[in-house]
């Protein structure tokens, strides 16, 4: 481009940083405006004393060569230089009413499919048909590059690839089956009571489509869903560093107030202290609601957008209560991710109650705690994030009191489960939906945008542009129901490609890799 197109990007989360990288490497002049003092958005960590609290990642899809996600991450990062930890067991599920043939009440969700198959067959040889079908459903997904990532090829190679893409018709057949079957459907097929109860509790008693389990398990089995050592903020910082290396600029502590318009055309951003930053294009990777109904005052909507706002089409994803403890022991002997039943439900003032608890011991990442110590977190999902948001806003003292009451109840449960737990506590951190809203602007404190609808294969109702508005684009984890970091990456790449197309620029996602990796 002779005269570089200027793009102002709202938000330095994974989508904003990734889109910024793609646009910089394709000749655009970009800058990112972030309300927080650090990059990452929801993909973040923070310090509490000598401990690091991780607020996001359990794994990254595509940490090993052989998947579409690996290709995309490799466009943004030097994956060879990033250390990953691969779990032997994804999580441990303690049941209440049964046990395996050895008297164990904890079901192990192994990441290696053959090991998982043999583990279940050993418990119940009579269930071989359902076990083999379950494992085969996961292995069927491994026949495909997920998601398919296409690059420009010479004519012969393009024809060969087109023929190969017809192979993906089989993928649609597999998905059609797996989007209909739930964990409860699978549970009903088992004869052994331990396996039956384990699958009933696979999602803590909720009935969920098996596709939600099978898709990541296909990656786990290939050791391509590792946890990046260093945690969530470190992952975000790696992308931010590459963005800066490509010539981009990030304005931290700079919340956006409005998108500036002239005759239904974006002209830039109005940020804190009423400073104006002009641009040819505005790309919002921020919260969906805030982008449309605050930055743009709800002027560019249609009936579909209004139905989304009223949650008639999709529901907003859960928010979270995240309680993290810093413990003065390494806890190496404990399972890193355990869900277990409790005698009396844990009550929350927001109206939720839980009869099962999940504990996440970060005993596999020594960078999050001093030597010989570890952090452990408990996550509780709620659809009533607004309770905590409103309480903090209107009655700060009661907000603190309710947090303490909840924390005391939880600590008592953990002391009963892990004898001596209370004596090991050196740090406590309690993040609520109000915390999520304060630092990320995510509507209702949501942690992943929209909940998937009944039809998981349905076309997303979220579009990258708005009706009757020129120069505006949108991409974030809100873009596809289910959200999360993989969606953030896909959305960023797709919107960068669209912006390139509309400005007659040939999209080259490999330009940064070619230009930068030698210097890292």
Short mmCIF file of C-alpha atoms in Angstrom, two decimals:
data_model
loop_
_atom_site.label_atom_id
_atom_site.label_comp_id
_atom_site.label_asym_id
_atom_site.label_seq_id
_atom_site.Cartn_x
_atom_site.Cartn_y
_atom_site.Cartn_z
CA UNK A 1 0.00 0.00 0.00
CA UNK A 2 1.41 3.38 -0.99
CA UNK A 3 -0.57 5.19 1.70
CA UNK A 4 -1.02 2.86 4.63
CA UNK A 5 -4.57 2.34 5.81
CA UNK A 6 -4.84 3.31 9.49
CA UNK A 7 -6.74 0.91 11.73
CA UNK A 8 -7.67 1.67 15.32
CA UNK A 9 -8.27 -1.53 17.31
CA UNK A 10 -10.31 -1.56 20.52
CA UNK A 11 -9.04 -4.11 23.04
CA UNK A 12 -5.71 -5.89 23.58
CA UNK A 13 -7.21 -9.34 24.19
CA UNK A 14 -6.27 -12.35 22.09
CA UNK A 15 -8.46 -11.19 19.17
CA UNK A 16 -7.14 -7.63 19.19
CA UNK A 17 -3.50 -8.65 19.47
CA UNK A 18 -3.82 -11.38 16.83
CA UNK A 19 -5.73 -9.20 14.37
CA UNK A 20 -3.17 -6.45 14.96
CA UNK A 21 -0.34 -8.85 14.07
CA UNK A 22 -2.05 -10.01 10.87
CA UNK A 23 -2.82 -6.46 9.77
CA UNK A 24 0.69 -5.19 10.55
CA UNK A 25 2.30 -7.99 8.58
CA UNK A 26 0.04 -7.16 5.63
CA UNK A 27 0.97 -3.49 5.44
CA UNK A 28 -1.65 -1.74 7.58
CA UNK A 29 -0.81 0.89 10.20
CA UNK A 30 -2.50 -0.18 13.44
CA UNK A 31 -2.68 0.81 17.07
CA UNK A 32 -4.54 -0.85 19.93
CA UNK A 33 -6.40 0.92 22.73
CA UNK A 34 -6.68 -1.08 25.97
CA UNK A 35 -8.42 -0.01 29.19
CA UNK A 36 -6.21 -2.25 31.36
CA UNK A 37 -2.49 -1.85 32.08
CA UNK A 38 -1.62 -5.27 30.61
CA UNK A 39 -2.52 -7.26 27.48
CA UNK A 40 -4.72 -10.34 27.31
CA UNK A 41 -8.27 -9.32 28.20
CA UNK A 42 -9.82 -12.46 29.70
CA UNK A 43 -6.65 -14.45 28.94
CA UNK A 44 -4.87 -13.08 31.98
CA UNK A 45 -3.03 -13.70 35.23
CA UNK A 46 -2.19 -11.39 38.11
CA UNK A 47 0.11 -11.25 41.09
CA UNK A 48 -1.08 -11.56 44.67
CA UNK A 49 1.96 -11.34 46.87
CA UNK A 50 4.47 -13.95 45.79
CA UNK A 51 1.81 -16.04 44.02
CA UNK A 52 0.43 -15.80 40.48
CA UNK A 53 -3.33 -16.17 40.06
CA UNK A 54 -4.23 -17.59 36.64
CA UNK A 55 -7.64 -16.52 35.41
CA UNK A 56 -7.98 -18.40 32.15
CA UNK A 57 -5.97 -21.14 30.46
CA UNK A 58 -6.21 -24.84 31.19
CA UNK A 59 -4.84 -25.78 27.78
CA UNK A 60 -4.24 -24.40 24.28
CA UNK A 61 -5.61 -26.27 21.26
CA UNK A 62 -2.91 -26.76 18.66
CA UNK A 63 0.30 -26.98 20.67
CA UNK A 64 1.82 -29.63 18.41
CA UNK A 65 2.25 -29.82 14.65
CA UNK A 66 -0.59 -31.49 12.78
CA UNK A 67 -3.62 -29.27 13.33
CA UNK A 68 -5.04 -26.09 11.88
CA UNK A 69 -4.72 -24.35 15.23
CA UNK A 70 -1.00 -25.14 15.32
CA UNK A 71 -0.64 -23.55 11.87
CA UNK A 72 -2.44 -20.40 13.03
CA UNK A 73 -0.50 -20.07 16.29
CA UNK A 74 2.69 -20.56 14.30
CA UNK A 75 1.76 -17.55 12.19
CA UNK A 76 1.86 -15.43 15.36
CA UNK A 77 4.38 -17.17 17.64
CA UNK A 78 7.55 -19.18 17.49
CA UNK A 79 5.95 -22.34 18.88
CA UNK A 80 9.32 -24.13 19.07
CA UNK A 81 10.39 -21.78 21.87
CA UNK A 82 7.32 -22.25 24.10
CA UNK A 83 7.36 -24.91 26.84
CA UNK A 84 4.12 -26.90 27.23
CA UNK A 85 2.97 -29.38 29.83
CA UNK A 86 0.83 -32.31 28.66
CA UNK A 87 -1.32 -33.96 31.31
CA UNK A 88 -1.59 -37.74 31.46
CA UNK A 89 -5.08 -37.34 32.95
CA UNK A 90 -7.26 -34.44 31.84
CA UNK A 91 -9.32 -34.51 35.04
CA UNK A 92 -10.38 -36.76 37.88
CA UNK A 93 -14.08 -37.22 38.63
CA UNK A 94 -15.08 -38.53 42.04
CA UNK A 95 -18.47 -40.22 42.10
CA UNK A 96 -20.75 -40.64 45.09
CA UNK A 97 -22.79 -43.83 44.81
CA UNK A 98 -20.52 -46.44 43.19
CA UNK A 99 -16.91 -47.54 42.71
CA UNK A 100 -14.78 -49.45 40.23
CA UNK A 101 -13.82 -53.10 40.73
CA UNK A 102 -10.84 -52.04 42.86
CA UNK A 103 -12.98 -49.97 45.22
CA UNK A 104 -11.88 -46.62 43.74
CA UNK A 105 -14.45 -43.84 43.55
CA UNK A 106 -12.42 -41.58 41.23
CA UNK A 107 -12.83 -41.89 37.44
CA UNK A 108 -9.80 -40.91 35.36
CA UNK A 109 -10.28 -39.09 32.07
CA UNK A 110 -7.00 -40.09 30.41
CA UNK A 111 -5.75 -37.94 27.55
CA UNK A 112 -4.34 -40.89 25.61
CA UNK A 113 -7.21 -42.68 23.93
CA UNK A 114 -5.73 -46.17 24.03
CA UNK A 115 -4.88 -45.79 27.69
CA UNK A 116 -8.41 -44.51 28.37
CA UNK A 117 -9.94 -47.39 26.40
CA UNK A 118 -7.88 -50.00 28.27
CA UNK A 119 -8.64 -48.34 31.60
CA UNK A 120 -12.41 -48.56 31.03
CA UNK A 121 -12.22 -52.08 29.54
CA UNK A 122 -10.34 -53.24 32.62
CA UNK A 123 -13.14 -51.88 34.81
CA UNK A 124 -15.95 -53.32 32.68
CA UNK A 125 -15.12 -55.74 29.82
CA UNK A 126 -18.86 -56.20 29.26
CA UNK A 127 -19.10 -52.57 28.13
CA UNK A 128 -16.61 -53.04 25.29
CA UNK A 129 -19.07 -51.96 22.59
CA UNK A 130 -19.89 -48.55 24.07
CA UNK A 131 -16.24 -48.01 25.11
CA UNK A 132 -14.91 -48.76 21.63
CA UNK A 133 -17.59 -46.59 20.01
CA UNK A 134 -16.78 -43.73 22.36
CA UNK A 135 -13.06 -43.85 21.59
CA UNK A 136 -13.66 -44.31 17.87
CA UNK A 137 -15.86 -41.20 17.74
CA UNK A 138 -12.91 -39.20 19.04
CA UNK A 139 -10.41 -40.85 16.70
CA UNK A 140 -12.71 -40.17 13.74
CA UNK A 141 -12.18 -36.45 14.29
CA UNK A 142 -8.42 -36.93 14.04
CA UNK A 143 -8.67 -37.75 10.35
CA UNK A 144 -9.07 -34.04 9.62
CA UNK A 145 -7.02 -30.91 10.04
CA UNK A 146 -9.10 -28.96 12.54
CA UNK A 147 -9.87 -26.30 11.66
CA UNK A 148 -8.81 -26.50 8.00
CA UNK A 149 -6.28 -23.74 7.23
CA UNK A 150 -5.77 -22.95 3.56
CA UNK A 151 -2.85 -21.22 1.88
CA UNK A 152 -2.47 -20.13 -1.71
CA UNK A 153 -0.97 -22.96 -3.79
CA UNK A 154 0.10 -23.52 -7.40
CA UNK A 155 -2.62 -24.83 -9.74
CA UNK A 156 -1.81 -28.55 -9.49
CA UNK A 157 -1.52 -28.44 -5.70
CA UNK A 158 -4.78 -26.45 -5.51
CA UNK A 159 -6.63 -29.12 -7.53
CA UNK A 160 -5.19 -31.84 -5.28
CA UNK A 161 -6.28 -29.91 -2.20
CA UNK A 162 -9.78 -29.42 -3.57
CA UNK A 163 -10.10 -33.18 -4.02
CA UNK A 164 -8.82 -33.64 -0.49
CA UNK A 165 -11.37 -31.17 0.88
CA UNK A 166 -14.15 -33.48 -0.33
CA UNK A 167 -12.88 -35.76 2.43
CA UNK A 168 -14.42 -33.28 4.90
CA UNK A 169 -17.89 -34.50 3.93
CA UNK A 170 -17.14 -37.42 6.25
CA UNK A 171 -16.41 -34.90 8.98
CA UNK A 172 -19.93 -33.51 8.62
CA UNK A 173 -21.29 -37.03 9.06
CA UNK A 174 -19.29 -37.51 12.27
CA UNK A 175 -20.32 -34.11 13.61
CA UNK A 176 -23.97 -34.78 12.77
CA UNK A 177 -23.85 -37.81 15.03
CA UNK A 178 -21.83 -36.29 17.88
CA UNK A 179 -23.88 -33.11 18.11
CA UNK A 180 -26.97 -35.25 18.83
CA UNK A 181 -25.48 -37.53 21.50
CA UNK A 182 -24.99 -36.29 25.06
CA UNK A 183 -23.01 -37.61 28.01
CA UNK A 184 -26.32 -38.78 29.53
CA UNK A 185 -27.06 -40.79 26.38
CA UNK A 186 -23.66 -42.46 26.74
CA UNK A 187 -24.20 -43.06 30.46
CA UNK A 188 -27.42 -44.96 29.76
CA UNK A 189 -25.53 -47.41 27.53
CA UNK A 190 -23.10 -48.50 30.26
CA UNK A 191 -23.85 -51.61 32.29
CA UNK A 192 -21.24 -50.97 34.97
CA UNK A 193 -22.65 -48.54 37.60
CA UNK A 194 -19.29 -46.79 38.10
CA UNK A 195 -18.91 -45.91 34.42
CA UNK A 196 -22.57 -44.99 34.22
CA UNK A 197 -22.32 -42.56 37.15
CA UNK A 198 -18.98 -41.19 35.92
CA UNK A 199 -20.48 -40.18 32.57
CA UNK A 200 -23.54 -38.72 34.27
CA UNK A 201 -21.12 -36.50 36.21
CA UNK A 202 -18.80 -35.76 33.30
CA UNK A 203 -20.09 -32.18 33.36
CA UNK A 204 -21.12 -32.17 37.03
CA UNK A 205 -24.59 -33.50 36.36
CA UNK A 206 -25.39 -31.36 33.32
CA UNK A 207 -26.42 -32.91 30.03
CA UNK A 208 -23.96 -31.73 27.39
CA UNK A 209 -23.37 -32.70 23.76
CA UNK A 210 -20.47 -35.14 23.42
CA UNK A 211 -18.92 -32.88 20.78
CA UNK A 212 -17.90 -30.57 23.64
CA UNK A 213 -15.79 -33.40 25.07
CA UNK A 214 -14.71 -35.16 21.88
CA UNK A 215 -13.27 -32.18 20.03
CA UNK A 216 -10.61 -31.27 22.62
CA UNK A 217 -9.99 -34.95 23.42
CA UNK A 218 -8.98 -35.46 19.78
CA UNK A 219 -6.25 -32.86 20.43
CA UNK A 220 -5.27 -34.24 23.84
CA UNK A 221 -4.68 -37.69 22.36
CA UNK A 222 -2.20 -36.17 19.90
CA UNK A 223 -0.47 -34.21 22.68
CA UNK A 224 -1.68 -31.06 20.94
CA UNK A 225 -3.59 -29.51 23.84
CA UNK A 226 -0.79 -28.64 26.23
CA UNK A 227 -0.75 -26.03 28.95
CA UNK A 228 1.75 -23.22 28.23
CA UNK A 229 4.03 -22.98 31.26
CA UNK A 230 3.93 -19.49 32.68
CA UNK A 231 0.16 -19.24 32.37
CA UNK A 232 -2.34 -17.01 30.64
CA UNK A 233 -0.71 -13.59 30.88
CA UNK A 234 2.59 -14.98 29.62
CA UNK A 235 0.76 -16.38 26.57
CA UNK A 236 -0.87 -13.01 25.88
CA UNK A 237 2.42 -11.17 26.38
CA UNK A 238 4.08 -13.35 23.75
CA UNK A 239 1.54 -12.23 21.14
CA UNK A 240 1.76 -8.61 22.31
CA UNK A 241 5.56 -8.71 21.96
CA UNK A 242 5.25 -9.97 18.40
CA UNK A 243 2.68 -7.28 17.61
CA UNK A 244 5.12 -4.60 18.81
CA UNK A 245 7.92 -6.27 16.87
CA UNK A 246 5.78 -5.98 13.73
CA UNK A 247 5.47 -2.22 14.27
CA UNK A 248 2.19 -2.00 16.15
CA UNK A 249 1.52 0.26 19.12
CA UNK A 250 -0.52 -0.46 22.26
CA UNK A 251 -2.01 2.34 24.36
CA UNK A 252 -2.57 0.88 27.82
CA UNK A 253 -4.78 2.52 30.47
CA UNK A 254 -6.68 4.11 27.60
CA UNK A 255 -10.39 3.19 27.68
CA UNK A 256 -12.44 4.05 24.61
CA UNK A 257 -15.42 6.35 25.13
CA UNK A 258 -16.94 6.52 21.64
CA UNK A 259 -16.38 5.53 18.04
CA UNK A 260 -16.27 8.76 16.01
CA UNK A 261 -18.60 8.88 13.00
CA UNK A 262 -19.21 11.11 10.00
CA UNK A 263 -22.17 10.28 7.78
CA UNK A 264 -22.27 6.63 8.86
CA UNK A 265 -18.53 6.21 8.35
CA UNK A 266 -16.04 5.54 11.15
CA UNK A 267 -13.40 8.23 11.51
CA UNK A 268 -11.58 7.20 14.66
CA UNK A 269 -11.91 6.88 18.42
CA UNK A 270 -12.59 9.20 21.33
CA UNK A 271 -10.63 7.91 24.33
CA UNK A 272 -10.05 9.00 27.91
CA UNK A 273 -9.47 12.72 28.54
CA UNK A 274 -11.45 13.31 25.31
CA UNK A 275 -8.41 12.63 23.12
CA UNK A 276 -9.25 11.83 19.48
CA UNK A 277 -7.34 9.25 17.43
CA UNK A 278 -8.33 9.36 13.76
CA UNK A 279 -8.28 6.32 11.50
CA UNK A 280 -9.66 4.91 8.25
CA UNK A 281 -10.97 1.76 9.92
CA UNK A 282 -12.17 0.88 13.42
CA UNK A 283 -11.91 -2.75 14.51
CA UNK A 284 -13.57 -3.55 17.81
CA UNK A 285 -12.41 -6.72 19.53
CA UNK A 286 -13.99 -5.57 22.78
CA UNK A 287 -17.21 -6.66 24.45
CA UNK A 288 -20.07 -7.18 21.98
CA UNK A 289 -22.70 -5.24 23.95
CA UNK A 290 -20.41 -2.32 24.76
CA UNK A 291 -19.23 -2.03 21.16
CA UNK A 292 -22.72 -1.79 19.67
CA UNK A 293 -24.79 -0.14 22.39
CA UNK A 294 -22.27 2.18 24.05
CA UNK A 295 -19.45 2.99 21.65
CA UNK A 296 -22.03 3.38 18.85
CA UNK A 297 -25.09 4.26 20.98
CA UNK A 298 -27.11 1.41 19.46
CA UNK A 299 -27.60 3.33 16.19
CA UNK A 300 -26.63 0.52 13.82
CA UNK A 301 -28.80 -2.43 14.71
CA UNK A 302 -31.45 -4.64 13.19
CA UNK A 303 -33.98 -7.10 14.57
CA UNK A 304 -31.39 -9.89 14.84
CA UNK A 305 -29.06 -7.73 16.94
CA UNK A 306 -31.92 -6.62 19.19
CA UNK A 307 -32.97 -10.24 19.73
CA UNK A 308 -29.40 -11.04 20.77
CA UNK A 309 -29.43 -8.12 23.20
CA UNK A 310 -32.63 -9.48 24.74
CA UNK A 311 -31.09 -13.00 24.83
CA UNK A 312 -33.88 -14.39 22.69
CA UNK A 313 -31.50 -15.96 20.18
CA UNK A 314 -28.62 -16.93 22.47
CA UNK A 315 -27.96 -16.71 26.19
CA UNK A 316 -24.96 -14.95 27.67
CA UNK A 317 -22.30 -17.39 28.86
CA UNK A 318 -21.77 -17.98 32.57
CA UNK A 319 -19.72 -15.68 34.71
CA UNK A 320 -17.41 -17.01 37.37
CA UNK A 321 -16.48 -16.92 41.02
CA UNK A 322 -12.77 -17.72 41.06
CA UNK A 323 -11.22 -18.41 44.46
CA UNK A 324 -7.47 -18.98 44.47
CA UNK A 325 -5.30 -20.07 47.39
CA UNK A 326 -1.55 -19.78 47.76
CA UNK A 327 -0.38 -22.85 49.68
CA UNK A 328 2.94 -23.35 51.45
CA UNK A 329 3.41 -26.89 50.09
CA UNK A 330 3.86 -28.22 46.55
CA UNK A 331 0.87 -30.64 46.70
CA UNK A 332 2.53 -32.91 44.12
CA UNK A 333 0.66 -35.91 45.52
CA UNK A 334 -2.76 -34.44 44.69
CA UNK A 335 -4.61 -34.67 41.35
CA UNK A 336 -4.16 -31.47 39.40
CA UNK A 337 -7.88 -31.22 38.48
CA UNK A 338 -10.47 -32.95 40.66
CA UNK A 339 -14.26 -32.73 40.89
CA UNK A 340 -15.83 -34.26 43.99
CA UNK A 341 -19.20 -34.36 45.80
CA UNK A 342 -19.85 -32.55 49.08
CA UNK A 343 -22.25 -33.42 51.89
CA UNK A 344 -24.13 -30.11 52.03
CA UNK A 345 -24.54 -27.75 49.06
CA UNK A 346 -22.34 -24.66 48.98
CA UNK A 347 -24.65 -21.66 48.80
CA UNK A 348 -23.98 -18.38 47.01
CA UNK A 349 -25.94 -15.18 47.71
CA UNK A 350 -26.44 -14.81 43.93
CA UNK A 351 -28.90 -17.71 44.11
CA UNK A 352 -26.64 -20.54 42.96
CA UNK A 353 -25.70 -23.60 44.95
CA UNK A 354 -23.23 -26.37 44.20
CA UNK A 355 -23.17 -29.95 45.45
CA UNK A 356 -19.84 -30.65 43.75
CA UNK A 357 -16.54 -28.76 43.93
CA UNK A 358 -13.67 -28.58 41.44
CA UNK A 359 -10.12 -28.00 42.61
CA UNK A 360 -7.33 -27.05 40.23
CA UNK A 361 -3.87 -27.55 41.74
CA UNK A 362 -1.20 -25.84 39.62
CA UNK A 363 1.40 -28.29 40.96
CA UNK A 364 2.72 -28.78 37.39
CA UNK A 365 3.70 -25.13 36.80
CA UNK A 366 6.45 -24.06 39.23
CA UNK A 367 6.49 -20.53 37.79
CA UNK A 368 3.21 -19.61 39.52
CA UNK A 369 4.47 -20.00 43.10
CA UNK A 370 7.74 -19.91 45.05
CA UNK A 371 9.75 -23.12 45.25
CA UNK A 372 8.04 -25.77 47.35
CA UNK A 373 4.67 -23.99 47.18
CA UNK A 374 1.70 -23.99 44.79
CA UNK A 375 -1.53 -22.25 43.91
CA UNK A 376 -4.94 -23.93 43.86
CA UNK A 377 -8.15 -22.49 42.47
CA UNK A 378 -11.84 -23.32 42.68
CA UNK A 379 -14.19 -22.12 39.93
CA UNK A 380 -17.94 -21.65 40.31
CA UNK A 381 -20.06 -20.72 37.31
CA UNK A 382 -23.14 -18.54 37.68
CA UNK A 383 -25.78 -17.09 35.33
CA UNK A 384 -26.44 -14.28 37.82
CA UNK A 385 -23.26 -12.29 37.50
CA UNK A 386 -25.27 -9.09 37.75
CA UNK A 387 -25.94 -9.82 41.43
CA UNK A 388 -22.25 -9.40 42.24
CA UNK A 389 -21.83 -6.50 39.83
CA UNK A 390 -24.75 -4.57 41.36
CA UNK A 391 -23.77 -5.46 44.92
CA UNK A 392 -20.25 -4.11 44.52
CA UNK A 393 -21.58 -0.96 42.88
CA UNK A 394 -24.30 -0.22 45.44
CA UNK A 395 -23.08 -1.72 48.72
CA UNK A 396 -19.34 -2.30 48.90
CA UNK A 397 -19.40 -3.36 52.55
CA UNK A 398 -22.03 -6.08 51.98
CA UNK A 399 -20.11 -7.18 48.88
CA UNK A 400 -17.05 -7.83 51.06
CA UNK A 401 -19.16 -9.54 53.74
CA UNK A 402 -20.78 -11.90 51.24
CA UNK A 403 -17.42 -12.77 49.75
CA UNK A 404 -16.06 -13.60 53.22
CA UNK A 405 -19.09 -15.73 54.09
CA UNK A 406 -18.73 -17.70 50.85
CA UNK A 407 -14.98 -18.03 51.36
CA UNK A 408 -15.37 -19.32 54.94
CA UNK A 409 -17.86 -21.98 53.80
CA UNK A 410 -15.59 -23.07 50.95
CA UNK A 411 -12.51 -23.24 53.18
CA UNK A 412 -14.36 -25.48 55.64
CA UNK A 413 -15.26 -27.86 52.78
CA UNK A 414 -11.67 -27.95 51.55
CA UNK A 415 -10.35 -28.58 55.05
CA UNK A 416 -12.65 -31.58 55.34
CA UNK A 417 -11.54 -32.92 51.95
CA UNK A 418 -7.82 -32.15 52.29
CA UNK A 419 -6.81 -32.59 55.92
CA UNK A 420 -4.60 -29.71 57.07
CA UNK A 421 -5.56 -27.49 54.12
CA UNK A 422 -6.33 -24.39 56.22
CA UNK A 423 -2.92 -24.43 57.89
CA UNK A 424 -1.22 -24.26 54.46
CA UNK A 425 -3.02 -21.11 53.28
CA UNK A 426 -0.71 -18.10 52.78
CA UNK A 427 -2.76 -16.16 50.22
CA UNK A 428 -6.41 -15.91 49.21
CA UNK A 429 -7.70 -14.18 46.07
CA UNK A 430 -11.43 -13.96 45.27
CA UNK A 431 -12.49 -12.68 41.83
CA UNK A 432 -16.21 -12.25 41.09
CA UNK A 433 -18.22 -11.25 37.99
CA UNK A 434 -17.71 -7.66 39.17
CA UNK A 435 -13.96 -8.23 38.82
CA UNK A 436 -14.40 -9.53 35.28
CA UNK A 437 -16.50 -6.50 34.32
CA UNK A 438 -14.09 -4.01 35.89
CA UNK A 439 -11.04 -5.23 34.01
CA UNK A 440 -12.50 -6.46 30.71
CA UNK A 441 -15.91 -4.76 30.21
CA UNK A 442 -17.43 -8.18 29.41
CA UNK A 443 -21.20 -7.88 29.52
CA UNK A 444 -22.73 -9.33 32.72
CA UNK A 445 -19.26 -10.49 33.70
CA UNK A 446 -19.41 -13.27 31.09
CA UNK A 447 -16.20 -15.25 30.67
CA UNK A 448 -16.85 -16.66 27.18
CA UNK A 449 -19.41 -14.58 25.29
CA UNK A 450 -22.48 -16.59 24.28
CA UNK A 451 -23.58 -20.03 25.37
CA UNK A 452 -23.90 -22.44 22.42
CA UNK A 453 -27.47 -22.87 21.21
CA UNK A 454 -29.28 -26.18 20.80
CA UNK A 455 -27.91 -26.54 17.28
CA UNK A 456 -24.13 -26.46 17.77
CA UNK A 457 -23.55 -26.50 14.00
CA UNK A 458 -25.81 -23.50 13.33
CA UNK A 459 -24.38 -20.44 11.57
CA UNK A 460 -23.35 -17.75 14.02
CA UNK A 461 -25.70 -14.73 14.13
CA UNK A 462 -22.76 -12.41 14.93
CA UNK A 463 -21.47 -10.60 11.86
CA UNK A 464 -18.12 -8.82 11.41
CA UNK A 465 -19.86 -5.64 10.20
CA UNK A 466 -22.94 -3.64 11.17
CA UNK A 467 -25.84 -2.54 8.93
CA UNK A 468 -25.42 0.88 7.31
CA UNK A 469 -22.04 1.54 8.91
CA UNK A 470 -18.84 1.82 6.85
CA UNK A 471 -15.33 1.30 8.11
CA UNK A 472 -16.37 -0.75 11.16
CA UNK A 473 -15.42 -4.36 11.85
CA UNK A 474 -15.93 -6.66 14.80
CA UNK A 475 -14.11 -9.81 15.98
CA UNK A 476 -13.89 -11.42 19.41
CA UNK A 477 -14.81 -14.51 21.39
CA UNK A 478 -18.41 -13.24 21.17
CA UNK A 479 -18.28 -13.93 17.44
CA UNK A 480 -19.10 -17.65 17.70
CA UNK A 481 -21.19 -19.19 20.51
CA UNK A 482 -19.03 -21.05 23.01
CA UNK A 483 -16.28 -18.47 22.75
CA UNK A 484 -12.87 -19.06 24.24
CA UNK A 485 -9.34 -18.55 22.97
CA UNK A 486 -9.60 -20.76 19.84
CA UNK A 487 -12.60 -18.70 18.68
CA UNK A 488 -10.73 -15.47 19.44
CA UNK A 489 -7.89 -16.58 17.17
CA UNK A 490 -10.17 -17.69 14.33
CA UNK A 491 -12.17 -14.46 14.51
CA UNK A 492 -9.00 -12.33 14.41
CA UNK A 493 -7.61 -14.12 11.39
CA UNK A 494 -10.92 -14.00 9.52
CA UNK A 495 -11.52 -10.29 10.14
CA UNK A 496 -7.96 -9.41 9.11
CA UNK A 497 -8.50 -11.36 5.91
CA UNK A 498 -11.78 -9.50 5.30
CA UNK A 499 -10.18 -6.08 5.87
CA UNK A 500 -7.40 -7.02 3.44
CA UNK A 501 -9.94 -8.11 0.84
CA UNK A 502 -11.96 -4.89 1.16
CA UNK A 503 -8.79 -2.83 0.69
CA UNK A 504 -7.57 -4.96 -2.22
CA UNK A 505 -4.62 -6.38 -0.31
CA UNK A 506 -3.62 -10.01 -0.75
CA UNK A 507 -3.78 -11.57 2.70
CA UNK A 508 -0.51 -13.24 3.69
CA UNK A 509 -0.67 -14.78 7.19
CA UNK A 510 2.90 -16.07 6.93
CA UNK A 511 4.59 -12.70 6.47
CA UNK A 512 5.31 -12.26 10.18
CA UNK A 513 6.75 -15.75 10.52
CA UNK A 514 9.10 -15.19 7.60
CA UNK A 515 10.11 -11.76 8.86
CA UNK A 516 10.49 -12.25 12.59
CA UNK A 517 11.35 -15.74 13.78
CA UNK A 518 15.06 -15.42 13.04
CA UNK A 519 15.23 -12.47 15.46
CA UNK A 520 13.50 -14.21 18.37
#
